[in-house]
Amino acid sequence: EALSFATQVAVMRQGRFAQVGTPLTVYSQPVDEETALFLGDALILPARLSPGRASCALGDLATDALHPAGEGRVMLRPEQLSVSVSGPQESTAIIRDVDFSGQLSTLTLSMAGHERPIVLRTVSQPAWQPGAMVRLTVSGKARVFSG
């Protein structure tokens, strides 16, 4: 709730400030994975990093900053992901569960190489059925957590 009312927010961990900034900055550019997950749903994936890019289970993504090459992790917020029907050759996820609520449905997805389910709200479609293969498309840049 603080994100919707405040002009500045602070995330504290073990009596210390983990991050201070505007709600948008703290939400979209968290300093670490723990802060990202504390502030809302996040998809965090292992990735191979190169300057301005990351290669992960979702493909080659633009990142929020230039980082040295190496191994790391990338974070995406659910609103950065869109879902579309795909064929077996282009599938990135499988629908495991659908919670239909009229105009919107909440999809629980599984993705190879990612043990936690991905939960997304999207516009309802008849194709959203358990077992259906879907493609996830990313908009915007992924947040990088290196090391």
PDB file of N, CA and C in Angstrom, residues 28-30 62-65 73-77 140-146:
ATOM      1  N   SER A  28      10.599  -1.111  -9.552  1.00  0.00           N
ATOM      2  CA  SER A  28      11.104  -1.550 -10.855  1.00  0.00           C
ATOM      3  C   SER A  28      12.608  -1.792 -10.877  1.00  0.00           C
ATOM      4  N   GLN A  29      13.328  -1.232  -9.906  1.00  0.00           N
ATOM      5  CA  GLN A  29      14.778  -1.404  -9.862  1.00  0.00           C
ATOM      6  C   GLN A  29      15.229  -1.802  -8.458  1.00  0.00           C
ATOM      7  N   PRO A  30      14.704  -2.896  -7.936  1.00  0.00           N
ATOM      8  CA  PRO A  30      15.093  -3.303  -6.581  1.00  0.00           C
ATOM      9  C   PRO A  30      16.584  -3.637  -6.523  1.00  0.00           C
ATOM     10  N   ALA A  62      16.812  -7.606 -23.313  1.00  0.00           N
ATOM     11  CA  ALA A  62      17.498  -6.358 -22.985  1.00  0.00           C
ATOM     12  C   ALA A  62      17.493  -6.212 -21.469  1.00  0.00           C
ATOM     13  N   THR A  63      18.572  -5.648 -20.924  1.00  0.00           N
ATOM     14  CA  THR A  63      18.650  -5.443 -19.479  1.00  0.00           C
ATOM     15  C   THR A  63      18.707  -3.958 -19.152  1.00  0.00           C
ATOM     16  N   ASP A  64      18.544  -3.660 -17.867  1.00  0.00           N
ATOM     17  CA  ASP A  64      18.441  -2.275 -17.416  1.00  0.00           C
ATOM     18  C   ASP A  64      19.768  -1.542 -17.301  1.00  0.00           C
ATOM     19  N   ALA A  65      20.872  -2.226 -17.428  1.00  0.00           N
ATOM     20  CA  ALA A  65      22.172  -1.572 -17.285  1.00  0.00           C
ATOM     21  C   ALA A  65      23.238  -2.419 -17.959  1.00  0.00           C
ATOM     22  N   ARG A  73      21.382 -13.313 -12.528  1.00  0.00           N
ATOM     23  CA  ARG A  73      19.950 -13.582 -12.536  1.00  0.00           C
ATOM     24  C   ARG A  73      19.243 -12.324 -13.025  1.00  0.00           C
ATOM     25  N   VAL A  74      18.107 -12.531 -13.698  1.00  0.00           N
ATOM     26  CA  VAL A  74      17.309 -11.397 -14.161  1.00  0.00           C
ATOM     27  C   VAL A  74      15.932 -11.451 -13.524  1.00  0.00           C
ATOM     28  N   MET A  75      15.357 -10.268 -13.320  1.00  0.00           N
ATOM     29  CA  MET A  75      14.036 -10.159 -12.727  1.00  0.00           C
ATOM     30  C   MET A  75      13.106  -9.447 -13.694  1.00  0.00           C
ATOM     31  N   LEU A  76      11.905  -9.997 -13.824  1.00  0.00           N
ATOM     32  CA  LEU A  76      10.833  -9.363 -14.588  1.00  0.00           C
ATOM     33  C   LEU A  76       9.599  -9.314 -13.704  1.00  0.00           C
ATOM     34  N   ARG A  77       8.847  -8.249 -13.804  1.00  0.00           N
ATOM     35  CA  ARG A  77       7.569  -8.137 -13.106  1.00  0.00           C
ATOM     36  C   ARG A  77       6.482  -8.736 -14.004  1.00  0.00           C
ATOM     37  N   GLY A 140       9.893  -4.223 -22.202  1.00  0.00           N
ATOM     38  CA  GLY A 140      10.781  -3.505 -21.295  1.00  0.00           C
ATOM     39  C   GLY A 140      12.066  -4.273 -21.043  1.00  0.00           C
ATOM     40  N   LYS A 141      12.802  -3.782 -20.076  1.00  0.00           N
ATOM     41  CA  LYS A 141      14.110  -4.350 -19.773  1.00  0.00           C
ATOM     42  C   LYS A 141      14.070  -5.169 -18.493  1.00  0.00           C
ATOM     43  N   ALA A 142      14.865  -6.214 -18.474  1.00  0.00           N
ATOM     44  CA  ALA A 142      14.989  -7.054 -17.282  1.00  0.00           C
ATOM     45  C   ALA A 142      15.948  -6.387 -16.300  1.00  0.00           C
ATOM     46  N   ARG A 143      15.655  -6.530 -15.024  1.00  0.00           N
ATOM     47  CA  ARG A 143      16.544  -6.057 -13.957  1.00  0.00           C
ATOM     48  C   ARG A 143      17.588  -7.136 -13.709  1.00  0.00           C
ATOM     49  N   VAL A 144      18.853  -6.757 -13.644  1.00  0.00           N
ATOM     50  CA  VAL A 144      19.932  -7.728 -13.464  1.00  0.00           C
ATOM     51  C   VAL A 144      20.403  -7.752 -12.019  1.00  0.00           C
ATOM     52  N   PHE A 145      20.555  -8.961 -11.501  1.00  0.00           N
ATOM     53  CA  PHE A 145      21.219  -9.189 -10.221  1.00  0.00           C
ATOM     54  C   PHE A 145      22.443 -10.031 -10.550  1.00  0.00           C
ATOM     55  N   SER A 146      23.608  -9.448 -10.487  1.00  0.00           N
ATOM     56  CA  SER A 146      24.818 -10.194 -10.852  1.00  0.00           C
ATOM     57  C   SER A 146      25.384 -10.925  -9.647  1.00  0.00           C
TER      58      SER A 146
END
